[in-house]
Coordinates of C-alpha atoms and ligand atoms in Angstrom, one line a residue:
X1 CA 149.7 69.9 -11.8
X2 CA 152.6 71.4 -9.9
X3 CA 150.8 74.8 -9.8
X4 CA 147.8 73.1 -8.3
X5 CA 149.8 71.6 -5.5
X6 CA 151.3 75.0 -4.7
X7 CA 147.9 76.6 -4.7
X8 CA 146.5 73.8 -2.4
X9 CA 149.5 74.2 -0.1
X10 CA 149.0 78.0 0.1
X11 CA 145.3 77.6 0.8
X12 CA 146.1 75.1 3.6
X13 CA 148.7 77.4 5.1
X14 CA 146.2 80.3 5.1
X15 CA 143.5 78.1 6.7
X16 CA 146.0 77.2 9.4
X17 CA 147.0 80.8 10.0
X18 CA 143.5 82.2 10.0
X19 CA 142.7 81.5 13.7
X20 CA 146.1 83.0 14.7
X21 CA 145.4 86.2 12.7
X22 CA 141.9 86.3 14.3
X23 CA 143.3 86.3 17.8
X24 CA 146.0 88.7 16.9
X25 CA 143.3 91.1 15.7
X26 CA 141.6 90.5 19.0
X27 CA 138.2 91.2 17.6
X28 CA 138.2 94.7 16.2
X29 CA 139.7 97.5 18.2
X30 CA 140.7 95.5 21.2
X31 CA 144.0 96.7 22.7
X32 CA 146.2 94.0 24.2
X33 CA 149.1 94.9 26.6
X34 CA 152.3 93.2 25.7
X35 CA 154.0 90.9 28.2
X36 CA 157.6 89.7 27.9
X37 CA 157.6 85.9 28.6
X38 CA 160.8 84.3 29.8
X39 CA 160.6 80.6 30.5
X40 CA 164.3 80.6 31.5
X41 CA 163.3 82.7 34.6
X42 CA 162.7 79.9 37.1
X43 CA 162.0 82.2 40.0
X44 CA 159.2 83.8 38.0
X45 CA 157.8 80.4 37.0
X46 CA 157.8 79.3 40.6
X47 CA 155.9 82.4 41.7
X48 CA 153.5 81.8 38.9
X49 CA 152.9 78.2 39.9
X50 CA 152.2 79.4 43.5
X51 CA 149.6 81.9 42.3
X52 CA 148.1 79.3 40.0
X53 CA 147.8 76.7 42.8
X54 CA 146.4 79.2 45.2
X55 CA 144.0 81.1 43.0
X56 CA 143.1 79.1 39.9
X57 CA 143.2 75.4 40.6
X58 CA 140.1 75.6 42.8
X59 CA 138.0 76.1 39.6
X60 CA 140.3 75.3 36.6
X61 CA 142.1 72.1 36.0
X62 CA 145.4 71.7 34.1
X63 CA 145.0 68.1 33.6
X64 CA 147.7 67.7 31.0
X65 CA 150.2 68.6 33.7
X66 CA 151.3 66.5 36.6
X67 CA 152.3 68.1 39.9
X68 CA 155.7 66.3 40.3
X69 CA 156.7 66.8 36.7
X70 CA 155.9 70.5 37.0
X71 CA 157.7 70.8 40.3
X72 CA 160.9 69.1 39.0
X73 CA 160.9 71.2 35.8
X74 CA 160.7 74.3 38.0
X75 CA 163.2 73.2 40.6
X76 CA 160.7 72.8 43.4
X77 CA 161.3 70.0 46.0
X78 CA 158.7 67.4 46.7
X79 CA 158.3 68.5 50.3
X80 CA 157.8 72.1 49.3
X81 CA 155.3 70.8 46.6
X82 CA 153.3 68.8 49.1
X83 CA 153.2 71.4 51.9
X84 CA 152.6 74.5 49.8
X85 CA 151.2 73.8 46.4
X86 CA 148.8 70.8 46.6
X87 CA 145.5 71.8 48.2
X88 CA 143.2 69.2 46.6
X89 CA 144.5 66.2 48.5
X90 CA 146.0 64.9 45.2
X91 CA 149.1 62.7 45.1
X92 CA 152.3 64.2 43.9
X93 CA 152.2 62.3 40.6
X94 CA 148.5 63.1 39.9
X95 CA 147.5 65.4 37.1
X96 CA 146.3 68.8 38.2
X97 CA 142.5 68.3 38.6
X98 CA 139.9 70.4 40.3
X99 CA 138.1 69.4 43.5
X100 CA 134.9 71.1 42.3
X101 CA 132.6 69.0 40.1
X102 CA 132.1 70.5 36.6
X103 CA 128.3 70.5 36.9
X104 CA 128.5 72.5 40.2
X105 CA 130.7 75.1 38.5
X106 CA 128.3 75.4 35.6
X107 CA 125.4 76.1 38.0
X108 CA 127.4 78.7 39.9
X109 CA 129.0 80.6 37.0
X110 CA 126.9 79.7 34.0
X111 CA 129.9 78.2 32.3
X112 CA 132.3 75.4 33.2
X113 CA 135.8 76.8 33.8
X114 CA 137.9 75.4 31.0
X115 CA 141.0 73.4 31.4
X116 CA 144.0 75.8 31.3
X117 CA 146.7 73.4 30.2
X118 CA 147.1 74.9 26.8
X119 CA 145.3 78.3 27.2
X120 CA 148.5 80.3 26.5
X121 CA 148.6 78.6 23.1
X122 CA 145.0 79.2 22.3
X123 CA 144.6 82.7 23.6
X124 CA 148.2 84.0 23.5
X125 CA 150.2 85.4 26.4
X126 CA 149.3 89.1 25.7
X127 CA 145.6 88.3 25.8
X128 CA 146.0 86.5 29.2
X129 CA 148.1 89.3 30.6
X130 CA 145.4 91.9 29.6
X131 CA 142.6 89.6 30.7
X132 CA 143.9 89.0 34.2
X133 CA 144.4 92.8 34.7
X134 CA 141.2 93.7 33.0
X135 CA 138.4 93.0 35.5
X136 CA 136.3 95.9 36.5
X137 CA 133.2 96.5 38.7
X138 CA 129.9 96.1 36.8
X139 CA 126.8 95.8 39.0
X140 CA 124.7 94.7 36.0
X141 CA 126.6 91.3 35.9
X142 CA 125.7 88.3 38.1
X143 CA 129.3 88.1 39.4
X144 CA 129.5 91.9 40.0
X145 CA 132.4 92.3 37.5
X146 CA 133.1 92.4 33.8
X147 CA 136.2 92.2 31.7
X148 CA 137.7 94.4 29.0
X149 CA 138.9 91.6 26.7
X150 CA 136.2 89.0 27.6
X151 CA 132.9 90.9 27.9
X152 CA 130.3 89.2 30.1
X153 CA 132.8 86.7 31.4
X154 CA 131.4 84.2 34.0
X155 CA 134.6 84.2 36.0
X156 CA 134.7 86.5 39.1
X157 CA 137.7 88.7 39.8
X158 CA 139.5 86.1 41.8
X159 CA 142.7 88.2 42.3
X160 CA 140.8 91.2 43.8
X161 CA 142.6 90.9 47.1
X162 CA 145.9 91.5 45.3
X163 CA 144.8 94.0 42.7
X164 CA 141.9 95.8 44.4
X165 CA 138.9 96.9 42.4
X166 CA 138.8 98.8 39.1
X167 CA 136.0 100.8 37.4
X168 CA 135.5 101.6 33.7
X169 CA 136.9 105.1 33.1
X170 CA 136.5 105.4 29.3
X171 CA 134.5 103.7 26.6
X172 CA 134.9 103.7 22.9
X173 CA 131.9 104.6 20.6
X174 CA 130.8 101.0 20.3
X175 CA 130.7 100.6 24.1
X176 CA 134.0 98.8 24.7
X177 CA 135.8 99.8 27.9
X178 CA 139.1 101.3 26.8
X179 CA 140.5 102.6 30.2
X180 CA 140.2 101.5 33.8
X181 CA 140.9 103.2 37.1
X182 CA 141.7 101.7 40.4
X183 CA 139.0 102.7 42.9
X184 CA 140.0 100.6 45.8
X185 CA 143.6 99.4 46.2
X186 CA 144.5 95.8 46.9
X187 CA 147.4 94.3 48.8
X188 CA 149.8 95.1 45.9
X189 CA 150.8 98.3 44.2
X190 CA 149.8 98.3 40.5
X191 CA 153.3 97.6 39.3
X192 CA 153.6 94.7 41.7
X193 CA 150.3 93.3 40.5
X194 CA 151.5 93.6 36.9
X195 CA 154.6 91.7 37.8
X196 CA 152.6 89.0 39.6
X197 CA 150.4 88.5 36.6
X198 CA 153.4 88.3 34.4
X199 CA 154.7 85.5 36.5
X200 CA 151.3 83.8 36.3
X201 CA 151.2 84.2 32.5
X202 CA 154.8 83.0 32.3
X203 CA 153.7 79.8 34.1
X204 CA 150.7 79.3 31.9
X205 CA 153.0 79.6 28.8
X206 CA 155.2 76.9 30.4
X207 CA 152.2 74.7 31.0
X208 CA 151.3 74.9 27.4
X209 CA 154.7 73.8 26.3
X210 CA 156.6 72.0 29.1
X211 CA 159.1 70.6 26.6
X212 CA 160.3 74.2 26.0
X213 CA 162.3 74.1 29.2
X214 CA 163.9 70.8 28.2
X215 CA 164.7 72.2 24.8
X216 CA 166.4 75.3 26.1
X217 CA 168.4 73.1 28.5
X218 CA 169.5 70.8 25.6
X219 CA 170.1 73.7 23.1
X220 CA 173.7 74.6 24.2
X221 CA 174.8 71.0 24.2
X222 CA 173.4 70.4 20.7
X223 CA 175.3 73.5 19.5
X224 CA 178.5 72.3 21.3
X225 CA 178.2 68.9 19.7
X226 CA 177.8 70.4 16.3
X227 CA 180.8 72.6 16.8
X228 CA 183.0 69.7 17.9
X229 CA 181.6 67.5 15.2
X230 CA 182.4 70.1 12.5
X231 CA 186.0 70.4 13.8
X232 CA 186.5 66.6 13.6
X233 CA 184.9 66.6 10.1
X234 CA 187.3 69.4 9.1
X235 CA 190.3 67.4 10.4
X236 CA 189.1 64.4 8.5
X237 CA 188.7 66.3 5.3
X238 CA 192.2 67.7 5.6
X239 CA 193.5 64.2 6.2
X240 CA 191.7 62.8 3.1
X241 CA 192.7 65.6 0.7
X242 CA 196.3 65.7 1.9
X243 CA 197.4 63.2 -0.8
X244 CA 195.2 64.6 -3.5
X245 CA 196.9 68.1 -3.6
Ligands
HEC1 C1 135.7 80.8 41.1 C2 136.0 80.0 40.0 C3 137.2 80.5 39.1 C4 138.5 80.7 39.6 C5 139.0 80.6 41.0 C6 139.2 81.1 38.4 N1 138.4 81.1 37.3 FE1 139.0 81.4 35.4 N2 137.1 81.1 34.7 C7 136.0 80.7 35.5 C8 134.9 80.5 34.7 C9 133.5 80.1 35.2 C10 135.3 80.8 33.4 C11 134.4 80.7 32.1 C12 133.9 82.1 31.8 C13 133.0 82.2 30.6 O1 133.2 81.4 29.7 O2 132.2 83.0 30.6 C14 136.7 81.1 33.4 C15 137.4 81.5 32.3 C16 138.8 81.8 32.3 C17 139.6 82.1 31.2 C18 139.1 82.2 29.8 C19 139.1 80.9 29.1 C20 138.7 81.0 27.7 O3 137.5 80.8 27.4 O4 139.5 81.4 26.8 C21 140.9 82.2 31.6 C22 142.1 82.5 30.8 C23 140.9 82.0 33.0 N3 139.6 81.7 33.4 C24 142.0 82.0 33.8 C25 142.0 81.9 35.2 C26 143.2 82.1 36.0 C27 144.6 82.3 35.5 C28 142.8 81.9 37.3 C29 143.6 82.1 38.5 C30 144.2 83.4 38.8 C31 141.3 81.7 37.3 N4 140.9 81.7 36.0 C32 140.6 81.4 38.4 C33 136.1 80.5 36.9 C34 137.2 80.7 37.7

């Protein structure tokens, strides 16, 4: 009986891990560039939020997040929020919705842009980092571009002004693009663009788990409490055992 339970548990655990392993594998020979996420870096999160509001919210919602909660988590004032980050006419306490109707988007791009609230958890941060740097010119596609990690993606290269345009430079035997070259520079140097995308991915990681910031803020206090508590417990123990010895 006990053995059965362990087997069942193991099977459940494997089922739960399967999608993770699938993504980690990235579908065959897919190479993902690693990005270091640091949710403690408020300046990076603020820059990421700005990019997100400017370049992504026109099509994608993040409807699990509210503007004012996000702003206060990231140390952004309400005035700053209203003047620089809300373009849809939404109220400060509204969830981040898109102005564009979903049907319209489907007609234009063939797919409805998904909600990005938890995208960092479903795709992983390395995938997002590679995806947002992986658009290249492909005249065969309706939007004129394609993507290394998301072949035939319906999303246009919305950050082209910053990154510029890339072309496929090398392909693997099965036709996957393995290397890109910049054929027309954008407003940013490649390193600057990588850093900007890192900020954006950092922000998306925060969106997927806003409680993370609160946890890391509370962490040191919890440890301090445990330390003080252990000391008091030690004193008490000494007091109790004094007479026994
Ligand atoms: C012009 C509209 C538009 C804008 C602006 C836009 N996207 Fe998209 N995005 C799409 C569409 C359409 C899809 C669905 C593509 C598909 O499934 O083929 C998509 C898909 C995605 C996906 C893949 C989702 C999945 O299926 O896993 C990610 C990630 C993403 N977008 C991130 C972003 C980010 C970050 C920005 C801002 C820099 C952004 N998008 C801006 C239209 C847009």
